[in-house]
mmCIF file of C-alpha atoms in Angstrom:
data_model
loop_
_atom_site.group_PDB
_atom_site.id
_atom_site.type_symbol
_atom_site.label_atom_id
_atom_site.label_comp_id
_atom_site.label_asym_id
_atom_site.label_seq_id
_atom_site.Cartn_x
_atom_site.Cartn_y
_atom_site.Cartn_z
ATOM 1 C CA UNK X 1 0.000 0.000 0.000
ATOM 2 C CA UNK X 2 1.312 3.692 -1.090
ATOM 3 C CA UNK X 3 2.682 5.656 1.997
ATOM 4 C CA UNK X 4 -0.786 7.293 3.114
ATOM 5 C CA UNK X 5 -3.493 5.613 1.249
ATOM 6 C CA UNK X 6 -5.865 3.933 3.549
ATOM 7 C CA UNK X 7 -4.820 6.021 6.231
ATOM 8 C CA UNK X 8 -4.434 9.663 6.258
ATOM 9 C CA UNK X 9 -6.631 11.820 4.254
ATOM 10 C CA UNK X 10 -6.725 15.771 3.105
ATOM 11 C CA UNK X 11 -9.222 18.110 4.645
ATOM 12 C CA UNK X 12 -10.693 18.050 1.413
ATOM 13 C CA UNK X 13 -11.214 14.442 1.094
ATOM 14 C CA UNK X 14 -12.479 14.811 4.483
ATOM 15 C CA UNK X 15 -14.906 17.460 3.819
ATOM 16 C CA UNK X 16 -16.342 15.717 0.483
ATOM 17 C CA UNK X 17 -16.968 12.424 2.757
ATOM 18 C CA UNK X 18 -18.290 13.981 5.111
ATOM 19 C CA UNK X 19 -20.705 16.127 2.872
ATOM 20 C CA UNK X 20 -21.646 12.340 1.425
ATOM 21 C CA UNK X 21 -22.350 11.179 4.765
ATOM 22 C CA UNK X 22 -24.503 14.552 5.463
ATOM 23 C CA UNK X 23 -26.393 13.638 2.229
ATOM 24 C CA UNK X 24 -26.878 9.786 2.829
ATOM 25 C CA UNK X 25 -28.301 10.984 6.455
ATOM 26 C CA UNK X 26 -30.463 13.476 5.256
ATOM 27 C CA UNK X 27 -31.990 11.557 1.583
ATOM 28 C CA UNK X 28 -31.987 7.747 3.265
ATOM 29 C CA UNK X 29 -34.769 8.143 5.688
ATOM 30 C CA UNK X 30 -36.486 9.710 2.463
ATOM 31 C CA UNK X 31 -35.993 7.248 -0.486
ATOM 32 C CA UNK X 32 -35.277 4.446 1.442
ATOM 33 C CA UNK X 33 -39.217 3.902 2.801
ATOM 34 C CA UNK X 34 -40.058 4.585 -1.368
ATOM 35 C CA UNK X 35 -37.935 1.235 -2.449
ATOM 36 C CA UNK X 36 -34.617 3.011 -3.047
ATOM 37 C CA UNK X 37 -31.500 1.867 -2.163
ATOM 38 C CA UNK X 38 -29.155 3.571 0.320
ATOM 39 C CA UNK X 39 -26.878 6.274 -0.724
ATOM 40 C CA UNK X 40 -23.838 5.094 -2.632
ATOM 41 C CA UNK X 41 -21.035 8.013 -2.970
ATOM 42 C CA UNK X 42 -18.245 8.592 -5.145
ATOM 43 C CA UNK X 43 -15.732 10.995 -4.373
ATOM 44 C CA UNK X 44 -14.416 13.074 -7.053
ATOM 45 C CA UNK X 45 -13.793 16.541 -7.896
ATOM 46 C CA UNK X 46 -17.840 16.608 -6.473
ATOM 47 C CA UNK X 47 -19.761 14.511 -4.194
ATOM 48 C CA UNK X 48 -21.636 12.501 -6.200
ATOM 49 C CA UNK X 49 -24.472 10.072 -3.936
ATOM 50 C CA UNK X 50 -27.058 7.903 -6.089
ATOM 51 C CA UNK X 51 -30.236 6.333 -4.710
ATOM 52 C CA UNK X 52 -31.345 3.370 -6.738
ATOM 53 C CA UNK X 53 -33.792 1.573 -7.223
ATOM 54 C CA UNK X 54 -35.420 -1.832 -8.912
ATOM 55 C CA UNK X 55 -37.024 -0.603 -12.033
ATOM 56 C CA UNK X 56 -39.622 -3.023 -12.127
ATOM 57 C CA UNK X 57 -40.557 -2.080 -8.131
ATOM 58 C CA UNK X 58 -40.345 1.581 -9.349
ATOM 59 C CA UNK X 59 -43.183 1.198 -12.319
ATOM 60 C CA UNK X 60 -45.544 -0.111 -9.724
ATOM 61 C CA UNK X 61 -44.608 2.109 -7.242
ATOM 62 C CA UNK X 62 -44.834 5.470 -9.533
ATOM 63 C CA UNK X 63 -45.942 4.881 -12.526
ATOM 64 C CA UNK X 64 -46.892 8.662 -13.383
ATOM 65 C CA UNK X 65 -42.919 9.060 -12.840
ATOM 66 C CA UNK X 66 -41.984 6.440 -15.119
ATOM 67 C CA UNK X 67 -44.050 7.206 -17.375
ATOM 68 C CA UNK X 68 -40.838 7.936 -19.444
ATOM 69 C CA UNK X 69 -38.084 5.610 -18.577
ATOM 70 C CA UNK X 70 -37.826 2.516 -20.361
ATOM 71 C CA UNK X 71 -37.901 0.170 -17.603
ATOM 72 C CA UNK X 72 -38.877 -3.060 -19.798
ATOM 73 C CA UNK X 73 -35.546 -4.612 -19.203
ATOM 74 C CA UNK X 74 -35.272 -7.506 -16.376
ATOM 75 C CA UNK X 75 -32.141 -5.845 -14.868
ATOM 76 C CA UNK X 76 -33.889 -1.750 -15.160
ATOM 77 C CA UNK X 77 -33.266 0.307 -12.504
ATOM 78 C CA UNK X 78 -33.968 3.903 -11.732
ATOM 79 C CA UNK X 79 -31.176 6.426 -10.256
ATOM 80 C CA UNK X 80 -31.869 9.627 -8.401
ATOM 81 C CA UNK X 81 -28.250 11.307 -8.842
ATOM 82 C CA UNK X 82 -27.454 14.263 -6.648
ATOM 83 C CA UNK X 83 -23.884 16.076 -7.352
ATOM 84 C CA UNK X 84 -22.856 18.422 -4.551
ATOM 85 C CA UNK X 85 -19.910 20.747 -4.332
ATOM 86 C CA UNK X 86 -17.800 20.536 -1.085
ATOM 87 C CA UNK X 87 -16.209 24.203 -1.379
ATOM 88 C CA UNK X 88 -18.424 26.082 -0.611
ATOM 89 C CA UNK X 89 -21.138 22.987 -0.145
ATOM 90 C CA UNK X 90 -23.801 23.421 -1.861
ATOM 91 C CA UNK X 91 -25.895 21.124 -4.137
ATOM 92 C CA UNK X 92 -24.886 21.649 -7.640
ATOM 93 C CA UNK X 93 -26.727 18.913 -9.396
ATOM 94 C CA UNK X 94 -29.873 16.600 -8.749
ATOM 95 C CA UNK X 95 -30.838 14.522 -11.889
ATOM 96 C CA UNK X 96 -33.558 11.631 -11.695
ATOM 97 C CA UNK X 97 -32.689 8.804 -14.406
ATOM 98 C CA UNK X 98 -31.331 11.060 -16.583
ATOM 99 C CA UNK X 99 -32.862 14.042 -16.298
ATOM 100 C CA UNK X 100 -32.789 17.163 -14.160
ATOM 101 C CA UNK X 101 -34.959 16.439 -11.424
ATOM 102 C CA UNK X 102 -36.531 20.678 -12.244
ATOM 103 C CA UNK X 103 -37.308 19.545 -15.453
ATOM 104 C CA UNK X 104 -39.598 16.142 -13.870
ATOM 105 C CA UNK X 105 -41.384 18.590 -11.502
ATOM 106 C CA UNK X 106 -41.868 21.354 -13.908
ATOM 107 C CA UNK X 107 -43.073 18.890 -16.469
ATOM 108 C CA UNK X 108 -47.168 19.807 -14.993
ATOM 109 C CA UNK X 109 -47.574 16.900 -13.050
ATOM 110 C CA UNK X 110 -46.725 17.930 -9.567
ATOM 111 C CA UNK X 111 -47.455 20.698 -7.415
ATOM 112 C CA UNK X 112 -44.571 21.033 -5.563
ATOM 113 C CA UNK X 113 -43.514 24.250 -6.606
ATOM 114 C CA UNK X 114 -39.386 24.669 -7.410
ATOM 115 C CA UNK X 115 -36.749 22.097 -6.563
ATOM 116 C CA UNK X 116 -34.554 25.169 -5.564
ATOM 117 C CA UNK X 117 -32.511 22.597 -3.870
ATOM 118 C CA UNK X 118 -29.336 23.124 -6.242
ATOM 119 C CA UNK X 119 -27.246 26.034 -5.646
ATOM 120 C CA UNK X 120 -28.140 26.702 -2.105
ATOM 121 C CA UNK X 121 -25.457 26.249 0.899
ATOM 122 C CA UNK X 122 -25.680 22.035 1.703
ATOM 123 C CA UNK X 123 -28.455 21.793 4.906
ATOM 124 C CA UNK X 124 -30.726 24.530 3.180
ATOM 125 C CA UNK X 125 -30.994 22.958 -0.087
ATOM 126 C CA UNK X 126 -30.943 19.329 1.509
ATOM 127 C CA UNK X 127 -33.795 20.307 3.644
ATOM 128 C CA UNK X 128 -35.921 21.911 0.541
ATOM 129 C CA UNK X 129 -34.843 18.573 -1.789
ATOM 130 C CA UNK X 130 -36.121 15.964 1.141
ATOM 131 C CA UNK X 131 -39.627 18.253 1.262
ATOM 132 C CA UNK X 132 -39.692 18.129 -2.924
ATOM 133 C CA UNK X 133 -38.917 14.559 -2.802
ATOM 134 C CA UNK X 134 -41.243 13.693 -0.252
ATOM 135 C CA UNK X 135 -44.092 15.422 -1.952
ATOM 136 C CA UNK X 136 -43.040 13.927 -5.205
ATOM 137 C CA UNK X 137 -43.180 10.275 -4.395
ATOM 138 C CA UNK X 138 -46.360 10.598 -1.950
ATOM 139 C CA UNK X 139 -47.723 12.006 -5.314
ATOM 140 C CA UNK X 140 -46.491 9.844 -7.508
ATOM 141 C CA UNK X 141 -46.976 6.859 -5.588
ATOM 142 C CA UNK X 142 -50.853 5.052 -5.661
ATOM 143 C CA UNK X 143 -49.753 2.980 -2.664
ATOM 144 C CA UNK X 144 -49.524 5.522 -0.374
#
């Protein structure tokens, strides 16, 4: 193993998992109840976290979301893909399989108003993308 791999990190790598762990904390007690996986990060240049989930389970479940996914494939699944930025940290990018998740709310078939999650510091726009998420599944959802 390379002399400090494994062991020691920057502050940087230490902010970015630590703004993953924020997000997992925040999102998991969200998506997780809605059939989607927990968290996964990757650390890069941005925090990137995606919440999966069964594509099949995620027809059923919201089939006025997936209205346009092709989900006909055995192995489908569905990521919600959230991008933050750990200096300053702030939410830079929340796409749902494959698409900004602005442009699935502003498509007309949920009231929830803006996303406005992206671009504002990290526990403000967390807090605003749990309350659009929440009101998007309950909506989309005709088991709950």
């Amino acid at each position: 193993m390379a002399e400090g791999i494994g062991r020691t990190m920057t502050s940087s790598a230490d902010s970015a998992l630590a703004i993953a762990r924020h997000v997992c904390d925040a999102l998991d007690p969200v998506l997780t109840p809605h059939g989607f996986q927990a968290g996964q990060a990757g650390i890069g240049r941005d925090v990137e976290v995606t919440f999966c989930s069964a594509g099949h389970e995620f027809s059923a479940r919201f089939p006025h979301l997936a209205y346009w996914m092709d989900l006909s494939h055995p192995a489908a699944c569905v990521d919600l893909t959230l991008h933050a930025h750990p200096q300053p940290a702030r939410l830079s990018r929340v796409w749902l399989e494959g698409r900004e998740l602005d442009d699935v709310v502003r498509d007309g078939r949920y009231a929830v108003g803006p996303v406005d999650g992206v671009g504002l510091p990290l526990e403000a726009g967390l807090d605003r993308l749990a309350r659009t998420l929440t009101v998007l599944l309950l909506q989309g959802s005709p088991h709950e």
